[in-house]
Amino acid sequence: MEEKFVFGHKGCLPPGDTLRETPWKLVASRASRPSRAVSGCSRTPGYRVTTTVSGLALVLVLGVAGALFARRALMLTRLVRLGKPVQRFDDVPRRMRNEAVVVLGQKKLFQRLVPGLIHAFIFWGFLVLFPTIVMALLAAVAKGETLPWLGSQGWFALLVDLFVVLVLVGVVAAVWIRKVQRPERFKGSHAGEADLILGLIALIVLTLLLWHAALIATGLNEWPAGWSPVSNAIAQVFGEGTWAEVRERLFVWAHVLLVVGFLAYLPHSKHLHIATAAVNVWFGRTRSRGRLEPLDFTVEDESAMRFGAATVADMTWKEMIDTMSCTECGRCQDVCPAYATGKELSPKLLIMGLRDQLFAEGPKLLAARDGGEEFEPTPLVPNAVSDDVVWDCVTCGACVHECPVTIEHVDHIVDLRRHLVMVEGRFPAEGATMLRDVERSQNPWGKQQAERADWAEGLGVHVLQPGEPAPEMLYWVGCAASFDERARTTAQSTAKLLQAAGVDFAILGPRESCTGDPARRMGNEYTFQSFAEQNVTTMNDAGVQKIVASCPHCFNTLANEYPDFGGNYEVVHHTELLAELLQEGRLDPVAGTGEITYHDSCYLARHNDVISSPREIVARVGKPLEMARSGKRTFCCGAGGAHMWMEERGSQINEERAREAAATGASTLAVACPFCTIMLDDGVKQNGSELRVADVATLLAEALESS
Ligand code: SF4
Ligand code: SF4
């Protein structure tokens, strides 16, 4: 085969340098080291020797790898385009911010410092080292060739050395965690594949380091060797001579082959997330985390109407990208209250199960669409996940909050429930009772609407009448505080406090219906939307502008979900309003000394970021003590996702949380949610603990009364 060689600059071969022929190419070797400029030559020394052998080999390697990558990427893209529509193209500035913070800044990974650092070393390392891939490709064809400017920068060479070491440290630490510590969160993940990927990453950076060392040993480095302490030290071990040049070729090609092989393997492996995670973050939620995507029952073509997810063909394109982005890290599983209490549900295995079915059936769907053999996808439940997994979830959102690639597990679960409930009528029997009560009595307690304002008897609370204009503030009481004996105290305390502070407020009384939240989280979107429309009509007719809600579930629905149905109000939680009244001096309670631990409701803290207000109130009436899991990383009481009305299998979530509260040594467990009040009060009693469970409004009202 004909071989060609060119010098970087014709005629700039310095005196003493020679050309010689090896069996595989012509090599220019330098007589003197270190590198030095050649008189009359505009660039630093460094020869480019191109051969058709190297060039053709690289074209072949890139062609095969590129074809493998492109084939898989094309299939995945076509699959995603098959997904059902969902609106995620708005709010570009916030999406850009998420990319910067979550992807580049690795914010969610740093929720756990050590694993976060390990991942950041590897991720940032690959960002910094990316130009070296281009440099290696150039050098593989033309010895001594590199990127203009960057290839001669000492600081960049220093960064390369530094990040190679950091990546290696990251890989070793990751292997240590996986093989020695063996945390529970990796149970069920593809361990062999993770090992292979870690091995490949280590080999890629090692060959890069050795190639740089060989470049220095052969004098082909265009940057001052002193800037590369690690590569330079290895170069001293290598020494000069023919073997140094052979090594340089060996390492650059090993590096190129590993990188290209890795890229070809990527879309076929669990590390597909390297390509999809940034996309998934971009299309993640920018509005409230507590909002569910509504189903559109108004589409004219009934065959296009969607009733949740029965098969992979019903998944939205975002749900598909979710499954492709899972890194199998198990962070979601680690924080899941259902998993922690021994239920079958693992959010990680749920996403992996959906992904496996998508990858197994997606190509057949595409083939059928292209005119191939007819294909009927199989049901996701129970093929990908079991019925129990679907019903174990309390929609607490801990998994979503923890997931480093912002996978939205709750959307998947609710979509599966929607199909089971609305199409198949397949759900736990206790859930059926709740749904029937909501539909018949407009509240899940099955009580008469006429009794809704009974809690306010004797308190002088104004009940807004039809046609009467709304006052400054509408107090949305919610079903629990209206009908449950223990939760009613919260409503009474809130009303007394608003009166004491001189807030102009009223309640809707019998015209207030269930917001539809339990029906929606259970999967009955149709019932939810009926209630949403009814309640929005009532409030819009009354000209309601501001709402205070004492139930976080009502608060979430009113603030985040009713705007989808024409209900746009300023909604605050009662703890936010009470904290504001305290700050303004409109409430002046007696400072208490009792030790109080506050339990964050998932729908308040995690879904809606209300964390400081309840704590401000607690600090005014007692001595606060924090539980191990608090704020956005709180642990559910077990009532969410319609579980307030469902039987819980195995050990109880509320008892686990009540134990954690008791472990603080506090005498009072403060809550800010009527569901939490009921669940944790039950949990405390089951544990035989002495803790008193009370809403912060009740504690504040008591402190005010004793002033
Ligand atoms: S929402 Fe909560 S209960 Fe449901 S899967 Fe996620 S962590 Fe588990
Ligand atoms: S869903 Fe997210 S948190 Fe859970 S294993 Fe996958 S990447 Fe990790």
XYZ file of C-alpha atoms and ligand atoms in Angstrom:
723
model
C 0.000 0.000 0.000
C 1.211 3.464 -0.842
C 2.251 5.484 2.174
C 2.458 9.217 2.373
C 4.222 11.417 4.769
C 4.219 15.123 5.218
C 6.023 17.360 7.579
C 4.121 20.019 9.363
C 6.059 22.565 7.380
C 8.070 21.655 4.379
C 11.710 22.090 4.871
C 11.597 22.519 8.597
C 13.340 19.255 9.423
C 16.000 20.372 11.850
C 19.582 19.320 11.438
C 20.207 15.864 12.839
C 16.608 14.688 12.579
C 16.146 11.696 10.380
C 13.586 9.805 8.463
C 13.436 6.070 8.694
C 11.154 3.365 7.546
C 9.376 0.884 9.805
C 7.466 -2.091 8.489
C 4.278 -0.131 8.859
C 5.036 3.471 8.120
C 7.606 6.149 7.649
C 8.574 7.767 10.902
C 10.234 11.060 11.461
C 12.360 10.928 14.570
C 13.866 13.756 16.420
C 17.543 13.813 17.169
C 17.417 16.140 20.072
C 15.033 16.624 22.972
C 13.321 18.451 24.508
C 11.153 20.048 21.860
C 12.454 23.213 20.467
C 11.443 25.670 17.808
C 13.084 25.350 14.428
C 14.522 28.379 12.798
C 12.198 29.602 10.076
C 9.349 27.414 11.168
C 6.230 29.158 12.420
C 5.092 26.356 14.711
C 6.713 24.422 17.468
C 8.342 21.208 16.425
C 6.168 18.194 15.841
C 5.905 16.193 12.691
C 2.773 14.952 11.045
C 3.120 11.680 9.286
C -0.043 10.495 7.606
C -0.511 7.116 6.161
C -3.330 5.755 4.143
C -3.159 2.707 6.436
C -3.921 4.741 9.561
C -6.490 6.858 7.804
C -8.310 3.917 6.312
C -8.228 2.044 9.599
C -9.748 5.001 11.411
C -12.429 5.461 8.775
C -13.306 1.784 9.107
C -13.455 1.897 12.909
C -15.499 5.094 12.965
C -17.769 3.769 10.250
C -18.594 0.543 12.083
C -19.027 2.272 15.457
C -20.995 5.119 13.926
C -23.298 2.692 12.148
C -23.933 0.731 15.359
C -24.568 3.951 17.278
C -26.741 5.539 14.598
C -28.856 2.414 14.080
C -29.715 2.204 17.752
C -30.122 5.973 18.150
C -32.478 6.059 15.178
C -34.606 3.268 16.617
C -34.807 5.013 20.011
C -35.674 8.344 18.414
C -38.425 6.792 16.323
C -39.743 5.065 19.430
C -39.893 8.334 21.358
C -41.685 9.972 18.437
C -44.292 7.224 18.766
C -44.997 8.369 22.355
C -48.233 10.088 23.313
C -48.107 13.887 23.464
C -47.324 15.863 26.589
C -46.580 19.594 26.808
C -42.959 20.123 27.852
C -41.763 22.776 25.438
C -42.572 25.889 27.455
C -40.525 27.719 30.097
C -37.213 27.629 28.238
C -35.288 29.842 30.739
C -36.082 27.455 33.599
C -35.147 24.471 31.469
C -31.785 26.115 30.746
C -31.322 26.711 34.450
C -32.097 23.048 35.167
C -29.477 21.976 32.643
C -26.912 24.213 34.307
C -27.761 23.206 37.864
C -28.839 19.573 37.589
C -26.682 18.389 34.680
C -23.555 20.540 34.780
C -23.698 21.295 38.509
C -24.744 17.717 39.405
C -26.987 19.244 42.097
C -29.204 16.232 42.693
C -26.250 13.865 42.895
C -24.738 16.025 45.619
C -27.723 15.226 47.826
C -25.374 12.390 48.834
C -21.916 13.818 49.183
C -19.587 10.860 48.597
C -21.431 9.178 45.698
C -22.071 12.680 44.349
C -18.369 13.510 44.362
C -17.518 10.206 42.710
C -19.979 10.818 39.903
C -18.949 14.463 39.553
C -15.266 13.479 39.186
C -16.162 11.117 36.355
C -18.720 13.402 34.691
C -16.684 16.599 34.896
C -13.610 14.599 33.922
C -15.237 13.518 30.682
C -16.337 17.072 29.924
C -12.798 18.375 30.398
C -11.240 15.464 28.549
C -13.618 15.654 25.599
C -11.206 17.652 23.354
C -8.587 14.956 23.912
C -10.810 12.562 21.971
C -10.545 14.823 18.923
C -6.805 15.193 19.532
C -6.402 11.421 19.700
C -8.380 10.927 16.486
C -6.139 13.452 14.707
C -2.992 11.939 16.149
C -4.059 8.403 15.266
C -3.930 9.379 11.592
C -1.206 11.989 11.640
C 1.443 11.410 14.228
C 2.107 14.538 16.253
C -1.028 16.236 14.963
C -3.244 17.935 17.501
C -5.888 20.615 17.866
C -4.648 24.086 17.008
C -3.962 26.308 20.026
C -5.504 24.027 22.683
C -3.031 21.234 21.958
C -0.109 23.465 22.861
C -1.568 24.887 26.080
C 0.218 23.880 29.261
C -2.800 24.633 31.467
C -4.932 22.270 29.411
C -2.321 19.531 29.701
C -2.355 20.104 33.462
C -6.158 19.814 33.536
C -5.932 16.576 31.581
C -3.501 15.084 34.102
C -5.625 16.293 37.004
C -8.921 14.969 35.690
C -7.465 11.656 34.575
C -6.421 11.144 38.182
C -9.812 12.310 39.503
C -11.674 9.991 37.130
C -9.494 7.092 38.251
C -10.142 7.986 41.894
C -13.861 8.113 41.094
C -13.787 4.711 39.414
C -11.865 3.094 42.273
C -14.250 4.607 44.843
C -17.281 3.462 42.823
C -15.905 -0.070 42.636
C -15.236 0.036 46.401
C -18.826 1.058 47.125
C -20.268 -1.556 44.767
C -18.024 -4.466 45.669
C -17.092 -3.849 49.287
C -19.846 -1.751 50.830
C -22.581 -3.296 48.654
C -25.431 -0.923 49.585
C -28.971 -2.227 49.361
C -29.869 0.350 46.718
C -27.992 -1.594 44.022
C -30.077 -4.720 44.613
C -31.706 -5.663 41.309
C -29.458 -3.425 39.172
C -27.374 -4.854 36.311
C -24.110 -5.253 38.243
C -22.110 -6.918 35.438
C -22.848 -4.115 33.017
C -21.919 -1.470 35.595
C -18.592 -3.268 36.183
C -17.902 -3.342 32.459
C -18.640 0.366 32.106
C -16.429 1.277 35.055
C -13.653 -0.873 33.577
C -13.998 0.827 30.202
C -13.896 4.285 31.780
C -10.738 3.384 33.684
C -9.085 2.009 30.547
C -10.028 5.076 28.504
C -8.386 7.517 30.884
C -5.433 5.227 31.542
C -4.631 4.936 27.836
C -4.983 8.711 27.539
C -2.460 9.186 30.314
C -0.057 6.657 28.803
C -0.413 8.216 25.354
C 0.435 11.648 26.746
C 3.440 10.124 28.513
C 4.538 8.509 25.243
C 4.136 11.825 23.428
C 6.492 13.450 25.913
C 8.929 10.534 25.685
C 9.067 10.883 21.902
C 9.208 14.678 22.017
C 5.934 14.989 20.100
C 4.181 16.967 22.803
C 3.389 20.475 21.686
C 2.784 21.688 25.220
C 5.610 22.246 27.717
C 6.066 18.843 29.357
C 6.511 20.412 32.789
C 2.793 21.199 32.896
C 1.949 17.478 32.947
C 3.438 16.167 36.190
C 1.869 12.711 36.026
C 2.387 12.104 32.291
C 5.906 13.508 32.526
C 6.821 11.199 35.402
C 5.612 8.197 33.409
C 7.523 9.495 30.346
C 10.744 9.345 32.342
C 10.064 5.670 32.989
C 9.341 5.036 29.313
C 12.562 6.610 28.074
C 13.384 7.349 24.426
C 14.058 5.208 21.381
C 12.106 3.061 18.990
C 9.982 1.520 21.719
C 8.835 4.974 22.830
C 7.486 5.560 19.357
C 5.831 2.169 19.201
C 4.259 2.849 22.576
C 2.937 6.194 21.352
C 1.168 4.473 18.441
C -0.048 1.662 20.657
C -1.556 3.905 23.303
C -3.153 6.398 20.954
C -4.827 3.613 19.023
C -5.848 1.754 22.163
C -7.360 4.991 23.433
C -9.180 5.665 20.158
C -10.532 2.115 19.935
C -11.751 2.186 23.545
C -13.472 5.553 23.113
C -15.111 4.566 19.854
C -16.092 1.161 21.230
C -17.578 2.829 24.294
C -19.642 5.173 22.124
C -20.910 2.287 20.013
C -21.808 0.274 23.119
C -23.422 3.227 24.915
C -26.923 3.229 23.381
C -27.149 -0.536 23.826
C -26.318 -0.416 27.536
C -27.736 0.932 30.773
C -25.321 3.805 30.331
C -27.654 5.069 27.660
C -28.363 7.669 30.337
C -25.117 9.411 29.323
C -26.914 10.371 26.122
C -30.473 10.780 27.439
C -30.113 12.228 30.961
C -29.551 15.802 29.812
C -32.532 15.494 27.460
C -34.683 14.127 30.285
C -33.677 16.959 32.582
C -34.473 19.497 29.877
C -38.001 18.132 29.475
C -38.545 17.675 33.217
C -41.235 19.460 35.168
C -40.799 23.185 35.490
C -44.123 23.793 37.217
C -45.045 22.361 40.599
C -43.825 18.869 41.287
C -47.208 18.056 42.803
C -49.165 18.635 39.612
C -50.314 15.686 37.517
C -50.679 15.985 33.758
C -54.402 16.132 32.985
C -56.013 13.749 30.518
C -57.911 15.420 27.709
C -61.444 14.027 27.538
C -62.545 16.661 25.059
C -60.723 15.351 21.971
C -63.183 14.766 19.158
C -61.583 11.567 17.887
C -62.415 9.065 20.626
C -59.821 6.604 19.359
C -57.161 9.242 20.148
C -58.410 9.649 23.723
C -56.003 8.400 26.333
C -57.033 6.658 29.549
C -53.627 6.201 31.152
C -51.126 3.558 30.136
C -52.242 0.034 29.296
C -49.276 -0.894 27.096
C -46.022 0.670 25.931
C -47.991 2.177 23.057
C -49.816 4.400 25.576
C -46.723 5.864 27.202
C -46.000 9.548 26.636
C -42.734 10.410 24.918
C -41.486 11.878 28.211
C -42.269 8.644 30.029
C -40.300 6.774 27.376
C -37.252 9.038 27.799
C -37.634 8.595 31.565
C -37.165 4.852 31.267
C -34.196 5.261 28.925
C -32.509 7.598 31.407
C -32.480 5.362 34.473
C -28.944 4.786 35.743
C -30.109 2.011 38.096
C -28.468 3.894 40.959
C -31.245 2.940 43.383
C -31.427 6.321 45.104
C -35.206 6.298 44.569
C -35.517 2.846 46.104
C -33.506 3.933 49.115
C -35.990 6.657 50.065
C -39.233 4.956 49.086
C -41.457 4.466 52.157
C -43.211 1.543 50.501
C -39.911 -0.239 49.843
C -38.588 0.695 53.295
C -41.542 -1.028 54.915
C -41.158 -4.221 52.929
C -43.697 -3.689 50.147
C -43.139 -5.098 46.679
C -42.771 -1.634 45.146
C -39.289 -0.461 44.238
C -39.402 2.700 42.098
C -36.127 1.641 40.493
C -37.420 -1.780 39.484
C -40.656 -0.166 38.311
C -38.767 2.049 35.847
C -36.471 -0.809 34.813
C -39.493 -3.064 34.239
C -41.182 -0.467 32.047
C -37.930 0.070 30.136
C -37.457 -3.649 29.546
C -40.951 -3.939 28.119
C -40.493 -0.806 26.018
C -37.260 -2.153 24.548
C -38.756 -5.601 23.999
C -41.938 -4.402 22.299
C -41.002 -0.986 20.904
C -39.087 -2.311 17.862
C -42.014 -4.621 17.020
C -44.400 -1.670 17.227
C -42.165 0.289 14.874
C -41.913 -2.645 12.459
C -45.704 -3.028 12.425
C -46.052 0.694 11.781
C -43.664 0.362 8.843
C -45.983 -2.206 7.266
C -44.419 -5.292 8.831
C -46.115 -8.018 10.821
C -49.074 -6.902 12.966
C -48.143 -6.575 16.622
C -50.365 -6.223 19.661
C -48.407 -4.965 22.701
C -49.001 -6.821 25.956
C -50.367 -5.146 29.128
C -47.814 -3.343 31.299
C -49.622 -4.649 34.386
C -48.843 -7.385 35.308
C -46.125 -8.019 32.658
C -43.770 -5.143 33.451
C -44.979 -4.530 37.018
C -47.440 -6.310 39.273
C -50.769 -4.943 40.508
C -49.350 -4.709 44.037
C -46.493 -2.503 42.845
C -48.971 -0.104 41.261
C -51.081 0.141 44.423
C -48.220 0.257 46.959
C -47.297 3.839 46.033
C -48.279 6.725 48.325
C -47.309 9.346 45.671
C -44.972 10.958 48.205
C -42.534 12.009 45.466
C -39.427 11.041 47.448
C -38.225 9.034 44.453
C -38.678 11.951 42.057
C -36.887 14.314 44.413
C -33.954 11.938 44.792
C -33.571 10.842 41.174
C -30.453 12.450 39.669
C -31.929 12.403 36.175
C -35.387 13.711 37.238
C -37.394 10.648 36.335
C -41.054 11.219 37.227
C -42.121 7.941 38.811
C -45.439 9.255 40.130
C -46.640 10.060 36.604
C -45.911 6.487 35.537
C -47.735 5.021 38.515
C -50.775 7.271 38.145
C -50.947 6.502 34.423
C -50.947 2.769 35.162
C -53.658 3.316 37.787
C -55.720 5.393 35.365
C -55.978 2.509 32.956
C -56.691 -0.060 35.669
C -59.403 2.106 37.255
C -61.091 3.768 34.291
C -60.823 0.984 31.723
C -60.516 -2.288 33.606
C -62.174 -1.403 36.916
C -59.345 -3.296 38.607
C -58.308 -1.807 41.969
C -58.302 -2.574 45.705
C -61.798 -3.030 47.152
C -61.339 -0.349 49.849
C -60.495 2.110 47.082
C -63.854 1.294 45.504
C -65.642 2.326 48.702
C -63.799 5.626 48.769
C -64.536 6.344 45.099
C -68.211 5.523 45.599
C -68.407 7.843 48.614
C -66.713 10.669 46.731
C -69.099 10.301 43.807
C -72.235 9.953 45.924
C -71.539 12.206 48.901
C -68.894 14.542 47.456
C -66.458 13.529 50.186
C -64.467 10.342 50.848
C -65.907 10.027 54.361
C -69.336 9.345 52.902
C -70.921 11.978 55.180
C -73.794 14.281 54.266
C -72.717 17.561 52.662
C -75.138 19.316 55.031
C -72.795 18.336 57.918
C -69.757 19.946 56.300
C -69.764 23.087 58.431
C -70.754 21.363 61.694
C -67.197 21.760 62.996
C -67.698 25.561 63.030
C -70.812 25.509 65.214
C -70.661 28.262 67.808
C -67.507 29.813 66.341
C -69.263 32.522 64.353
C -67.597 31.548 61.085
C -69.269 33.107 58.061
C -70.586 30.630 55.464
C -70.564 32.236 52.046
C -74.013 32.112 50.432
C -74.741 31.800 46.685
C -74.581 35.200 45.011
C -72.650 36.732 47.906
C -69.238 38.199 46.933
C -66.173 36.467 48.341
C -64.367 38.115 51.265
C -60.606 38.839 51.264
C -59.852 35.208 52.038
C -61.717 31.975 51.427
C -60.897 29.302 53.991
C -60.891 25.958 52.125
C -61.455 23.522 54.970
C -61.167 20.222 53.111
C -63.029 16.950 53.743
C -60.757 15.631 56.518
C -60.964 18.739 58.699
C -64.712 18.945 57.993
C -65.634 15.381 58.904
C -62.898 13.614 60.888
C -63.124 14.216 64.624
C -59.346 14.485 65.178
C -58.762 16.692 62.159
C -61.677 18.997 62.976
C -59.600 20.528 65.767
C -57.296 21.936 63.074
C -60.170 23.718 61.358
C -61.467 25.096 64.644
C -58.005 26.305 65.673
C -57.378 27.886 62.271
C -60.707 29.710 62.356
C -60.038 31.035 65.879
C -56.581 32.257 64.850
C -57.876 34.008 61.724
C -60.556 35.692 63.831
C -58.004 36.715 66.465
C -55.808 38.275 63.776
C -58.763 40.073 62.213
C -58.604 38.285 58.856
C -61.719 38.780 56.711
C -62.610 35.211 55.744
C -65.498 32.859 55.038
C -66.030 29.192 54.228
C -68.120 27.627 51.476
C -69.825 25.191 53.845
C -71.989 22.640 51.979
C -70.949 24.185 48.644
C -67.366 23.011 49.195
C -66.820 19.568 47.662
C -63.893 17.194 47.677
C -61.168 18.687 45.463
C -60.998 15.313 43.732
C -57.413 14.689 44.885
C -57.938 11.159 46.278
C -59.881 10.097 43.186
C -57.169 11.529 40.931
C -54.262 9.881 42.780
C -56.214 6.638 42.724
C -56.453 6.914 38.940
C -60.017 8.126 38.447
C -59.215 11.203 36.392
C -62.754 11.476 35.165
C -64.179 11.933 38.677
C -61.406 14.366 39.550
C -62.138 16.560 36.555
C -65.877 16.635 37.387
C -65.064 17.925 40.888
C -62.472 20.360 39.584
C -64.979 21.901 37.191
C -67.699 22.057 39.853
C -65.482 23.681 42.489
C -63.908 26.111 40.037
C -67.378 27.214 38.893
C -68.480 27.772 42.511
C -65.391 29.821 43.360
C -65.252 31.782 40.121
C -68.939 32.685 40.487
C -68.199 34.014 43.975
C -65.205 35.973 42.692
C -62.735 34.147 44.943
C -59.180 35.483 44.642
C -57.323 34.313 47.725
C -57.609 30.927 49.409
C -56.119 29.557 52.604
C -56.140 25.754 52.818
C -55.233 23.697 55.861
C -54.899 20.410 53.975
C -51.695 20.126 51.880
C -53.489 17.851 49.413
C -56.240 20.440 48.857
C -53.569 23.155 48.804
C -51.636 21.323 46.087
C -54.736 20.694 43.984
C -56.108 24.227 44.319
C -52.760 25.906 43.651
C -51.247 23.645 41.030
C -53.970 21.635 39.344
C -57.054 23.850 39.237
C -55.338 26.360 36.898
C -55.623 23.617 34.237
C -59.413 23.942 34.647
C -59.737 27.710 34.753
C -59.273 28.154 38.505
C -56.526 30.717 39.074
C -56.245 31.785 42.685
C -53.607 32.904 45.108
C -53.427 29.898 47.405
C -51.562 29.721 50.705
C -51.293 26.986 53.255
C -52.544 27.863 56.726
C -49.000 27.594 58.128
C -47.809 30.226 55.641
C -50.607 32.607 56.567
C -50.184 32.040 60.303
C -46.421 32.583 60.093
C -47.098 35.845 58.261
C -49.588 36.938 60.936
C -46.977 36.163 63.596
C -44.360 38.216 61.757
C -46.781 41.127 61.468
C -47.497 40.921 65.191
C -51.187 40.235 64.588
C -50.833 37.081 66.686
C -48.803 37.158 69.884
C -48.623 33.745 71.562
C -46.918 32.883 74.837
C -43.531 31.294 74.183
C -43.518 27.624 75.173
C -40.741 25.390 76.443
C -42.029 21.938 75.508
C -39.955 19.964 73.008
C -41.722 19.657 69.670
C -40.682 17.703 66.617
C -42.302 18.734 63.357
C -43.258 16.243 60.644
C -43.107 17.647 57.091
C -46.033 16.591 54.942
C -44.870 15.338 51.523
C -47.424 17.467 49.686
C -46.331 20.547 51.601
C -42.535 20.273 51.876
C -41.497 18.127 48.941
C -44.170 18.912 46.390
C -44.592 22.598 47.298
C -41.477 23.803 49.144
C -43.351 24.947 52.280
C -40.706 24.188 54.890
C -39.837 27.252 56.950
C -43.324 28.605 57.824
C -44.451 25.695 60.024
C -41.067 25.730 61.729
C -41.423 29.440 62.504
C -44.682 28.671 64.290
C -43.204 25.708 66.167
C -40.278 27.877 67.289
C -42.751 30.409 68.737
C -44.647 27.871 70.829
C -41.970 25.404 71.914
C -38.429 24.063 71.523
C -38.011 22.494 68.081
C -36.277 19.137 67.593
C -35.621 17.866 64.053
C -36.186 14.303 62.945
C -33.485 12.534 60.946
C -35.577 12.817 57.779
C -37.047 16.273 57.366
C -37.743 19.081 54.923
C -37.766 17.940 51.318
C -36.327 14.614 52.401
C -39.173 13.884 54.777
C -40.683 10.427 55.210
C -44.354 9.947 54.320
C -47.066 9.358 56.953
C -48.540 6.724 54.637
C -51.769 8.480 53.615
C -50.953 9.914 50.173
C -52.035 8.482 46.843
C -55.459 7.577 48.299
C -53.786 5.279 50.855
C -55.769 7.006 53.571
C -58.577 4.704 52.439
C -56.613 1.586 51.494
C -55.410 -1.353 53.528
C -51.639 -1.386 53.917
C -49.871 -4.706 53.515
C -46.963 -5.667 55.766
C -45.373 -3.251 58.214
C -46.953 0.186 58.450
C -45.430 3.408 57.142
C -47.136 5.534 59.828
C -45.649 3.403 62.626
C -42.165 3.738 61.150
C -42.532 7.526 61.025
C -44.024 7.681 64.537
C -40.999 5.709 65.830
C -38.658 8.208 64.200
C -40.545 11.068 65.848
C -40.431 9.407 69.259
C -36.671 8.874 68.869
C -36.145 12.654 69.013
C -37.293 12.634 72.648
C -39.909 15.309 71.962
C -43.186 15.296 73.846
C -45.224 16.668 70.925
C -45.322 15.661 67.294
C -46.449 18.715 65.323
C -48.084 18.263 61.940
C -49.577 20.542 59.300
C -51.882 18.149 57.480
C -55.116 16.490 58.597
C -54.099 13.189 56.963
C -50.779 13.255 58.832
C -52.685 14.017 62.050
C -54.838 10.913 61.660
C -52.096 8.585 60.375
C -49.432 9.590 62.885
C -51.861 9.587 65.785
C -52.674 5.988 64.830
C -48.964 5.216 64.445
C -48.133 6.652 67.868
C -50.900 4.602 69.478
C -49.795 1.414 67.720
C -46.247 1.968 68.976
C -47.487 2.614 72.514
C -45.716 5.965 72.534
C -46.647 8.937 74.739
C -46.262 11.499 71.965
C -49.045 14.003 71.531
C -49.893 14.585 67.854
C -51.253 18.056 67.086
C -51.495 20.453 64.160
C -49.287 23.544 64.437
C -52.463 25.664 64.256
C -53.773 23.922 67.371
C -50.474 24.464 69.193
C -50.495 28.125 68.203
C -54.137 28.605 69.219
C -53.394 27.067 72.631
C -50.356 29.318 73.093
C -52.474 32.313 72.139
C -55.232 31.381 74.567
C -52.773 31.148 77.426
C -51.354 34.619 76.678
S -43.864 8.277 45.209
Fe -43.127 7.590 47.210
S -44.156 5.624 47.538
Fe -44.345 6.087 45.354
S -42.610 5.065 44.411
Fe -41.975 7.145 44.852
S -40.983 7.029 46.852
Fe -42.171 5.149 46.601
S -35.145 6.070 38.679
Fe -33.599 7.639 39.088
S -33.031 7.337 41.236
Fe -34.119 5.509 40.576
S -32.530 4.097 39.930
Fe -33.189 5.190 38.100
S -31.814 6.943 37.953
Fe -31.597 6.127 40.024
